mmCIF file of C-alpha atoms in Angstrom:
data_model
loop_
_atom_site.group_PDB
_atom_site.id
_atom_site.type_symbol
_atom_site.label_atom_id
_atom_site.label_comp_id
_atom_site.label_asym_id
_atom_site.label_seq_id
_atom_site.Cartn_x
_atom_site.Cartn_y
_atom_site.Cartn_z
ATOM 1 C CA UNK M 142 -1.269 -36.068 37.172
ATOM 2 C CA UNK M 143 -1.064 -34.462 40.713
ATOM 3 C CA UNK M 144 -0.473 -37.316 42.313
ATOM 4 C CA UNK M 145 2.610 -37.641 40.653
ATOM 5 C CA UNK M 146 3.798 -34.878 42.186
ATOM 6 C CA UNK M 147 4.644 -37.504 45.289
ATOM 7 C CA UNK M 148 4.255 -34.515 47.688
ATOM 8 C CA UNK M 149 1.793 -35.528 50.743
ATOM 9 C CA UNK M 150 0.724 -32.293 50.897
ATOM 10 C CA UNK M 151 -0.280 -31.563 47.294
ATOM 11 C CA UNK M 152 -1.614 -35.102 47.169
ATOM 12 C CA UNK M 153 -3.803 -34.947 50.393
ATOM 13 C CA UNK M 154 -5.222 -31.114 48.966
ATOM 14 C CA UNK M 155 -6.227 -32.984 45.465
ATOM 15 C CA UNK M 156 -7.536 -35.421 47.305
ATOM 16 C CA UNK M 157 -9.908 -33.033 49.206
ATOM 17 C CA UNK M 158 -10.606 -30.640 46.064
ATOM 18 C CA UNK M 159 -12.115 -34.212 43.996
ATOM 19 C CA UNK M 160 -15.714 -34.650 43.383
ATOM 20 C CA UNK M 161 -18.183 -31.551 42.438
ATOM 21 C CA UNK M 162 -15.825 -29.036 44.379
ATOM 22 C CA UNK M 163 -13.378 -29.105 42.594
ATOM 23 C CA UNK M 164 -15.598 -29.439 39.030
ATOM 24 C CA UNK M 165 -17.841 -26.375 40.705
ATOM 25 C CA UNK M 166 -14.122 -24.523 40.329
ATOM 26 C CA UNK M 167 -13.338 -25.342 37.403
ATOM 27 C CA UNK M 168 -16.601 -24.946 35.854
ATOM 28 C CA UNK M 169 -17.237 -20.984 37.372
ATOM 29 C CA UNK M 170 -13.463 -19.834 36.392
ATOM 30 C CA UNK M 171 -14.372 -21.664 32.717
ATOM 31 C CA UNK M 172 -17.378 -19.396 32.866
ATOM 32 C CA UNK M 173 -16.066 -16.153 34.313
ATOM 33 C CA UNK M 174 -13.607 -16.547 31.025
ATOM 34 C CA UNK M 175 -16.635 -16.711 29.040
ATOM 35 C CA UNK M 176 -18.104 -13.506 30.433
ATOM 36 C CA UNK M 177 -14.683 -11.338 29.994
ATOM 37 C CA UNK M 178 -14.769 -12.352 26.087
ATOM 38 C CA UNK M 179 -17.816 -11.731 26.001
ATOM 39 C CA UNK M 180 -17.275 -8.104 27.556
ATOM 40 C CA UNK M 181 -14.084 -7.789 25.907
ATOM 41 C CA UNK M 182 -15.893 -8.316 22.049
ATOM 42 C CA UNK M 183 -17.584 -4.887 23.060
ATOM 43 C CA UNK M 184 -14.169 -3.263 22.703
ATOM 44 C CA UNK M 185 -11.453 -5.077 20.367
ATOM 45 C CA UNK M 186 -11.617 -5.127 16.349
ATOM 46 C CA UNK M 187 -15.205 -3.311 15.980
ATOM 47 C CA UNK M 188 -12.697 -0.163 14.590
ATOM 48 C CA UNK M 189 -10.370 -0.460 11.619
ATOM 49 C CA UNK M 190 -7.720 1.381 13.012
ATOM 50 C CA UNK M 191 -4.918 0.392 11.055
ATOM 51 C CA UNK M 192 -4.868 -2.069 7.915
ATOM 52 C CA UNK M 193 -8.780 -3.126 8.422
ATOM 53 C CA UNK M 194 -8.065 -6.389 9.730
ATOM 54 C CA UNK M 195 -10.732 -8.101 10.863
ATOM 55 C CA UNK M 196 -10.436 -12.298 11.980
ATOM 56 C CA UNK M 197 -13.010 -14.669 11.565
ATOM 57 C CA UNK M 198 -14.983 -15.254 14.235
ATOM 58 C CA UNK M 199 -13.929 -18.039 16.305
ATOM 59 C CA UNK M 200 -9.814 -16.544 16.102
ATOM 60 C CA UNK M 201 -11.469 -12.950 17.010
ATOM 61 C CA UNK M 202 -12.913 -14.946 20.006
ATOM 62 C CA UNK M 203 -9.955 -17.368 21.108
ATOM 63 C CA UNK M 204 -7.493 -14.035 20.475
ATOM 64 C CA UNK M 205 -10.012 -12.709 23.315
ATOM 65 C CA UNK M 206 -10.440 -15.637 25.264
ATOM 66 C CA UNK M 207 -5.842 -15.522 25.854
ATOM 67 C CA UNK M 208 -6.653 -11.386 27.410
ATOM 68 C CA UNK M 209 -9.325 -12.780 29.415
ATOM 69 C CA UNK M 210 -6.900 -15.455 30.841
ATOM 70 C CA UNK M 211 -3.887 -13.023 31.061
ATOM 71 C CA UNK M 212 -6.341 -10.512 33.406
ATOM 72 C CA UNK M 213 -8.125 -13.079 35.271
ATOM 73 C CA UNK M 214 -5.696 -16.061 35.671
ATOM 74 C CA UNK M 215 -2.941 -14.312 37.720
ATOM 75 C CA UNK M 216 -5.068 -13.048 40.123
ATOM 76 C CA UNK M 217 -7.465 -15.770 40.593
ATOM 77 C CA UNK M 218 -4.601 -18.342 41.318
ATOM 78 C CA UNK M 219 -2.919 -15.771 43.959
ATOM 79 C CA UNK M 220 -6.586 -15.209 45.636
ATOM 80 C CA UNK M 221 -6.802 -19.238 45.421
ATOM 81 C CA UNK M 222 -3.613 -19.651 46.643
ATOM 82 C CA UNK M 223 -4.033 -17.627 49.621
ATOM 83 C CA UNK M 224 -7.646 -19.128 50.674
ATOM 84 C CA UNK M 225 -5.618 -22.695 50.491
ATOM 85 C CA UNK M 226 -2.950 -21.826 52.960
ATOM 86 C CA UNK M 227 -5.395 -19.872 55.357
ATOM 87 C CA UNK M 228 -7.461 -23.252 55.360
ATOM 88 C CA UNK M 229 -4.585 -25.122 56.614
ATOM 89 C CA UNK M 230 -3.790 -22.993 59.055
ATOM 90 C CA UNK M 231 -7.426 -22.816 59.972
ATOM 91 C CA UNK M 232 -7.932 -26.122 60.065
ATOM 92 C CA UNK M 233 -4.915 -27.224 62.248
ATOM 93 C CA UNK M 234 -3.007 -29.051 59.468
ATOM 94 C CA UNK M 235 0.095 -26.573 58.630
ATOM 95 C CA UNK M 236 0.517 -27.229 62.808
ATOM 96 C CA UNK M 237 0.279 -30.617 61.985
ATOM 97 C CA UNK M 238 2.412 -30.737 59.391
ATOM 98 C CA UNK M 239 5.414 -28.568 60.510
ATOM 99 C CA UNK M 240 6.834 -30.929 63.548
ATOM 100 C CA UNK M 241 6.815 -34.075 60.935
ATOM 101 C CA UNK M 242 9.703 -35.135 58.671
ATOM 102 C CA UNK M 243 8.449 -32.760 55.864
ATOM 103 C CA UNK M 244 10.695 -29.759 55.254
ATOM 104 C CA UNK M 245 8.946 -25.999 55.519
ATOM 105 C CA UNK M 246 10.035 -26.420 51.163
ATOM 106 C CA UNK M 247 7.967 -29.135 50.615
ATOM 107 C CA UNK M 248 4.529 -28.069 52.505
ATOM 108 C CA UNK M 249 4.949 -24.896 50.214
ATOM 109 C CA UNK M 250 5.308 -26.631 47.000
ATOM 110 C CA UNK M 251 2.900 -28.808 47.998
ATOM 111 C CA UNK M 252 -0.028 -25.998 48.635
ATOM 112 C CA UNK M 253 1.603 -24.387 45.631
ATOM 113 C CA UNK M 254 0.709 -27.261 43.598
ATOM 114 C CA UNK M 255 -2.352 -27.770 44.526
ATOM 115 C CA UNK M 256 -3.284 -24.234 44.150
ATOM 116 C CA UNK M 257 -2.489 -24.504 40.578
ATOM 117 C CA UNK M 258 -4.360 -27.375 39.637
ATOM 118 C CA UNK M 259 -7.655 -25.181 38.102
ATOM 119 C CA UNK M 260 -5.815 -22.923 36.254
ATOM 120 C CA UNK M 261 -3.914 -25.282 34.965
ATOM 121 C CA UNK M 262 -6.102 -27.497 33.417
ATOM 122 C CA UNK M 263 -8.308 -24.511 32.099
ATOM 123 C CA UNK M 264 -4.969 -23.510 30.108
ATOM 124 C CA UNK M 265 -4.559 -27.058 29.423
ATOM 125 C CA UNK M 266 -7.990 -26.489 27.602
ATOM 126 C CA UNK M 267 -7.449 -22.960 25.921
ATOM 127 C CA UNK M 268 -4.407 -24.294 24.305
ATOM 128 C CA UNK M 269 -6.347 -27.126 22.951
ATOM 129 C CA UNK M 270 -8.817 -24.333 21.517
ATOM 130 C CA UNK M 271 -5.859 -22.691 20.317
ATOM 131 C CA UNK M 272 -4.030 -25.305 18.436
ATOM 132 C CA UNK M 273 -7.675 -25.972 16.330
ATOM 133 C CA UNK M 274 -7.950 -21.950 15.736
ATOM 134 C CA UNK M 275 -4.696 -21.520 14.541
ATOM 135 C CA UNK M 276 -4.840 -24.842 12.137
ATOM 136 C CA UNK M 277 -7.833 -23.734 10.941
ATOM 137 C CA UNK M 278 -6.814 -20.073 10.471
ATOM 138 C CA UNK M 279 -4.368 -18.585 7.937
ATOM 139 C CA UNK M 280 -1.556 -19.188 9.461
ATOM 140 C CA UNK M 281 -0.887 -15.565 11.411
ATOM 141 C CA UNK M 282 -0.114 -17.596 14.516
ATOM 142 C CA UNK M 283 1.262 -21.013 14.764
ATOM 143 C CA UNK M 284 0.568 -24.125 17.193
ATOM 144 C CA UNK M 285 4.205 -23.451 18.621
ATOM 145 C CA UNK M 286 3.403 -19.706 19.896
ATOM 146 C CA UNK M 287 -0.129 -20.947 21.183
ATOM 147 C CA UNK M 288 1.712 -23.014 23.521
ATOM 148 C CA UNK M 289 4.098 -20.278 24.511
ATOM 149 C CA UNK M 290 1.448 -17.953 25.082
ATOM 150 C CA UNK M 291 -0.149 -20.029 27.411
ATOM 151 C CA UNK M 292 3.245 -21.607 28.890
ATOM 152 C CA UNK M 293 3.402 -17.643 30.091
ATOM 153 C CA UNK M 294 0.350 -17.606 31.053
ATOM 154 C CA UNK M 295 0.911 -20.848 33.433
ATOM 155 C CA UNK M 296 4.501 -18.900 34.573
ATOM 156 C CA UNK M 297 2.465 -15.871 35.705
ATOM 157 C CA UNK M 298 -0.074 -18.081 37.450
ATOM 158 C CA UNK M 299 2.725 -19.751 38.910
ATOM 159 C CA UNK M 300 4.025 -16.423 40.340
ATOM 160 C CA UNK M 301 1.244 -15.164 41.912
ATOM 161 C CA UNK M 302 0.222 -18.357 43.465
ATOM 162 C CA UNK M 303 3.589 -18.055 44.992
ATOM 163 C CA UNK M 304 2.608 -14.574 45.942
ATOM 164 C CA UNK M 305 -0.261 -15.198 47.735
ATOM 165 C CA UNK M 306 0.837 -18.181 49.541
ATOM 166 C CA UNK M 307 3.883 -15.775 51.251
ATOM 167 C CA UNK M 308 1.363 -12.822 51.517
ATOM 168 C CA UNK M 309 -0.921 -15.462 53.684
ATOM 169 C CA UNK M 310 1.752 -16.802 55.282
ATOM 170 C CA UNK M 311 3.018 -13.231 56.517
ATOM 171 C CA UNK M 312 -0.245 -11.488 56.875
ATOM 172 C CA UNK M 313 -1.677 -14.332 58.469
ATOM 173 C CA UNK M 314 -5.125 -13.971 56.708
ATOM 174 C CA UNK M 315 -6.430 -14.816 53.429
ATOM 175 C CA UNK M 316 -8.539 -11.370 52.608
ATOM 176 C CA UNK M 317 -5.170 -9.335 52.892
ATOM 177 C CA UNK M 318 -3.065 -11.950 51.115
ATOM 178 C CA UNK M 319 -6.003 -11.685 48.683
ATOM 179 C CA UNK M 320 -6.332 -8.211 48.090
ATOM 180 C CA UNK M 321 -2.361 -7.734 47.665
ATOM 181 C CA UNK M 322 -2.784 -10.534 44.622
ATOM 182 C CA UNK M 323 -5.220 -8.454 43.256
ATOM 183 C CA UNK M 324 -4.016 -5.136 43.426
ATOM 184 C CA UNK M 325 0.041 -6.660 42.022
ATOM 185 C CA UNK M 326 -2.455 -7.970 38.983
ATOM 186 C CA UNK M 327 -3.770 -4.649 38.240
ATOM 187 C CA UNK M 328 0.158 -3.290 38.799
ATOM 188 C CA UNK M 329 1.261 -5.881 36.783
ATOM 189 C CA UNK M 330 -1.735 -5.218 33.771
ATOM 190 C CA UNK M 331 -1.848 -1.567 33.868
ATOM 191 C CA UNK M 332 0.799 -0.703 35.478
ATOM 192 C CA UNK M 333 2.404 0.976 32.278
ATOM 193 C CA UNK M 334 -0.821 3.453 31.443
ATOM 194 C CA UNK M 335 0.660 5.501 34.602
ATOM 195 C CA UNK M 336 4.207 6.520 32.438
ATOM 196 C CA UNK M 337 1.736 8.222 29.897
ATOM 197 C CA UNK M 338 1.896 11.898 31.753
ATOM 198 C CA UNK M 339 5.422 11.383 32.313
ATOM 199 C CA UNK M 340 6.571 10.425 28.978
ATOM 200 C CA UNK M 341 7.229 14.068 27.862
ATOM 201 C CA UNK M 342 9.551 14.098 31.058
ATOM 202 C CA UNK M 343 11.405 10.747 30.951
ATOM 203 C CA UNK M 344 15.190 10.622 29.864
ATOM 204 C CA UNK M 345 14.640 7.155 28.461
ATOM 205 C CA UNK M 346 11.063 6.457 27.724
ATOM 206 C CA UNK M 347 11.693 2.883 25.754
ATOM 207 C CA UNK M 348 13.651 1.506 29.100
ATOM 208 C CA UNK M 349 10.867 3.036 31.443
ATOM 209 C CA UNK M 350 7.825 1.528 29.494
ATOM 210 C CA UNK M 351 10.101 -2.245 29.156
ATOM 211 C CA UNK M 352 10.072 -2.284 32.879
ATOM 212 C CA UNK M 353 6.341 -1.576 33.434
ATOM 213 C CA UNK M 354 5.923 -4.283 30.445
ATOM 214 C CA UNK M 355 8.320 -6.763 31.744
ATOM 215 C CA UNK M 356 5.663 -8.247 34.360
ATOM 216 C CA UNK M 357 2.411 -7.535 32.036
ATOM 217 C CA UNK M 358 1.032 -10.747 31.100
ATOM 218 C CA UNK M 359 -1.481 -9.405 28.438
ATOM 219 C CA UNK M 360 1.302 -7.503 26.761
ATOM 220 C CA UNK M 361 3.332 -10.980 26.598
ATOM 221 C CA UNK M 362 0.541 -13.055 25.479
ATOM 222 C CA UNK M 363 -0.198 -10.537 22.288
ATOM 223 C CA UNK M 364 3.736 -10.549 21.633
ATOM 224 C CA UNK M 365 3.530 -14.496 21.598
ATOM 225 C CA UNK M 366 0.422 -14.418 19.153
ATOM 226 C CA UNK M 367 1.280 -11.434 17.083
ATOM 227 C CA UNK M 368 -1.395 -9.355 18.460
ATOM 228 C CA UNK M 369 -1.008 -5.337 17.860
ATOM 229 C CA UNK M 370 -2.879 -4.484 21.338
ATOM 230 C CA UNK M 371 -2.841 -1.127 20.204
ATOM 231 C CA UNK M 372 -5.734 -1.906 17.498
ATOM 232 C CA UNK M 373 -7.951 -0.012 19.207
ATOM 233 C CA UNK M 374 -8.741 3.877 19.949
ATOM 234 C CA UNK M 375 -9.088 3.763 23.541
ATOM 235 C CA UNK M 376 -6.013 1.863 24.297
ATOM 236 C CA UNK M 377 -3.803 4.141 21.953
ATOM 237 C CA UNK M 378 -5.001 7.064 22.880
ATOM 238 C CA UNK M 379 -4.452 6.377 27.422
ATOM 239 C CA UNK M 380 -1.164 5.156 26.439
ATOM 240 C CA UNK M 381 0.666 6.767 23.827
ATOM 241 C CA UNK M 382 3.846 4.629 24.449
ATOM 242 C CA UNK M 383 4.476 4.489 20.735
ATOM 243 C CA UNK M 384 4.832 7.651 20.378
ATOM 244 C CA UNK M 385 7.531 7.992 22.447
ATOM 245 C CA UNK M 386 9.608 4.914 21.958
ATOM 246 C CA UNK M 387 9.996 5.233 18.642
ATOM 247 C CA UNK M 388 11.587 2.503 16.919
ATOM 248 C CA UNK M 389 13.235 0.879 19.887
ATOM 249 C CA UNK M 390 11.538 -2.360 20.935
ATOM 250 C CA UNK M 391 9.559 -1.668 24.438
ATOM 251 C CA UNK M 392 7.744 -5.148 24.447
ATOM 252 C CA UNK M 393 9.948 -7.498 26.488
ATOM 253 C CA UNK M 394 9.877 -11.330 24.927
ATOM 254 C CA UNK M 395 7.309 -13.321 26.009
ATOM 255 C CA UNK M 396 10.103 -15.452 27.905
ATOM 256 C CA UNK M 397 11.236 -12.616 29.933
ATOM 257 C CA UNK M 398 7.886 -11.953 31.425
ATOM 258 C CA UNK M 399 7.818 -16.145 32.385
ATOM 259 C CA UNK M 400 11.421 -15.666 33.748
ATOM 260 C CA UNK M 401 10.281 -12.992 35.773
ATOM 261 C CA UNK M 402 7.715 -14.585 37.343
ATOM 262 C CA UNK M 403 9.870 -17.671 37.610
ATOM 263 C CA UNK M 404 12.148 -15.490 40.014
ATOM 264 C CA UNK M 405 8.577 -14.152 41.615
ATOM 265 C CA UNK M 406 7.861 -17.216 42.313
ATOM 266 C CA UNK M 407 11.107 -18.630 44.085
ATOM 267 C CA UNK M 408 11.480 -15.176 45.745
ATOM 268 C CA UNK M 409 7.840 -15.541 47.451
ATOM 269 C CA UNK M 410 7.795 -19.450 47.884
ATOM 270 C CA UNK M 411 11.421 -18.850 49.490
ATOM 271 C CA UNK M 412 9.757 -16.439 51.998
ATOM 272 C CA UNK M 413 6.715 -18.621 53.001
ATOM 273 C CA UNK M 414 8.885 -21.122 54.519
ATOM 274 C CA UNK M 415 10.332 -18.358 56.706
ATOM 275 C CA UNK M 416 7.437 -18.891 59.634
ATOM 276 C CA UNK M 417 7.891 -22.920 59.195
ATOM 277 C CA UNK M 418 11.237 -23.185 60.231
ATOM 278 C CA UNK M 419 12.581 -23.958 63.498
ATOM 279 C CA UNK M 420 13.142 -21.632 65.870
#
């Protein structure tokens, strides 16, 4: 699949990611997404705080399993992203590669790529889950918006892969790069709990809680799979967004949040090729 990317670069990083490495990656990310439902059972549908709805078990757990992806997946590609472009540059080969015939564009997408390649296929894997949870379910959520949730999911991977590989590229090490992926995650995620002592205050409290939703990728997978995040007690209660908005819609479409991490993505990929080009 990869390979058909025909980029040298992505192709030679596949290359060196094959064999138990690259299965060791896959494997702990599969795991760490096992862990975070696990966790996250702890907290989601043990209260009946609206109609009493309560899923079967294995839709309780794959509903889970999509907010463990949108807070893990993000971040975990930027952090990835950023470790793959330090090791080029620590190794020699971004030197290497930047007198040859490739253009600073191409050795970007090509580390981009090949940064992507775990999540990816993980997602590739959840929305196989999906599709069998939501045949077998009663219909709440359909094959077509399991795809789109994770099709976000990939788009916000996407973005802050591009993220890290710029923050790398400009910080010029991969614990920085790494940390600012992580910290625009937790922006990006929870971001929109800070509004809730300001809400009394704001002149337009729908438009202000939009924006901080725009780039949440939790809040766009629920929208996609008709999930009322606010099921809960101890989500309400921290962010009282409702009760503010009132009947104006604050939840941006699931394809806004992808768009905007579409334009993330070009924006920081755009700026990584900055230190590649001539001078």
């Amino acid at each position: 699949m990869w390979d058909g990317v025909r980029n040298p670069v992505a192709i030679h990083l596949a290359r060196e990611a094959r064999g138990w490495r690259g299965m060791a990656a896959i494997v702990g990310l599969v795991a760490a997404l096992v862990v975070a439902t696990g966790v996250l059972q702890q907290y989601w549908y043990q209260y009946d705080v609206y109609v009493g709805w309560q899923p079967r078990l294995y839709y309780r757990w794959f509903l889970l399993l999509a907010a463990a992806e949108a807070l893990l997946l993000p971040a975990w590609s930027g952090v990835r992203a950023a470790a793959i472009w330090q090791r080029l540059v620590a190794r020699g080969q971004l030197a290497d590669l930047a007198p040859t015939q490739l253009s600073p564009l191409t050795i970007v997408l090509g580390a981009w790529c090949a940064s992507l390649r775990p999540p990816t296929i993980v997602l590739l894997l959840a929305t196989g889950l999906g599709t069998v949870a939501a045949l077998l379910h009663d219909g709440t959520v359909t094959v077509a918006q399991v795809v789109i949730a994770h099709g976000v999911l990939l788009a916000a991977c996407g973005g802050m892969a591009g993220l890290g590989i710029a923050a790398a590229a400009c910080l010029q090490s991969a614990a920085l790069a790494s940390s600012v992926c992580v910290v625009a995650a937790i922006a990006a995620t929870g971001g929109v709990a800070t509004l809730a002592p300001l809400y009394p205050r704001l002149a337009a409290p729908a438009t202000w809680t939009y924006v901080a939703l725009l780039l949440n990728p939790l809040a766009a997978v629920a929208t996609a799979l008709n999930w009322d995040l606010l099921r809960t007690p101890w989500i309400y209660e921290g962010l009282r967004a409702a009760d503010y908005a009132g009947a104006a819609r604050v939840t941006p479409w699931p394809w806004e949040t992808a768009a905007g991490y579409a334009v993330l993505a070009l924006v920081a990929l755009g700026a990584a090729t900055g230190p590649l080009r001539p001078r």
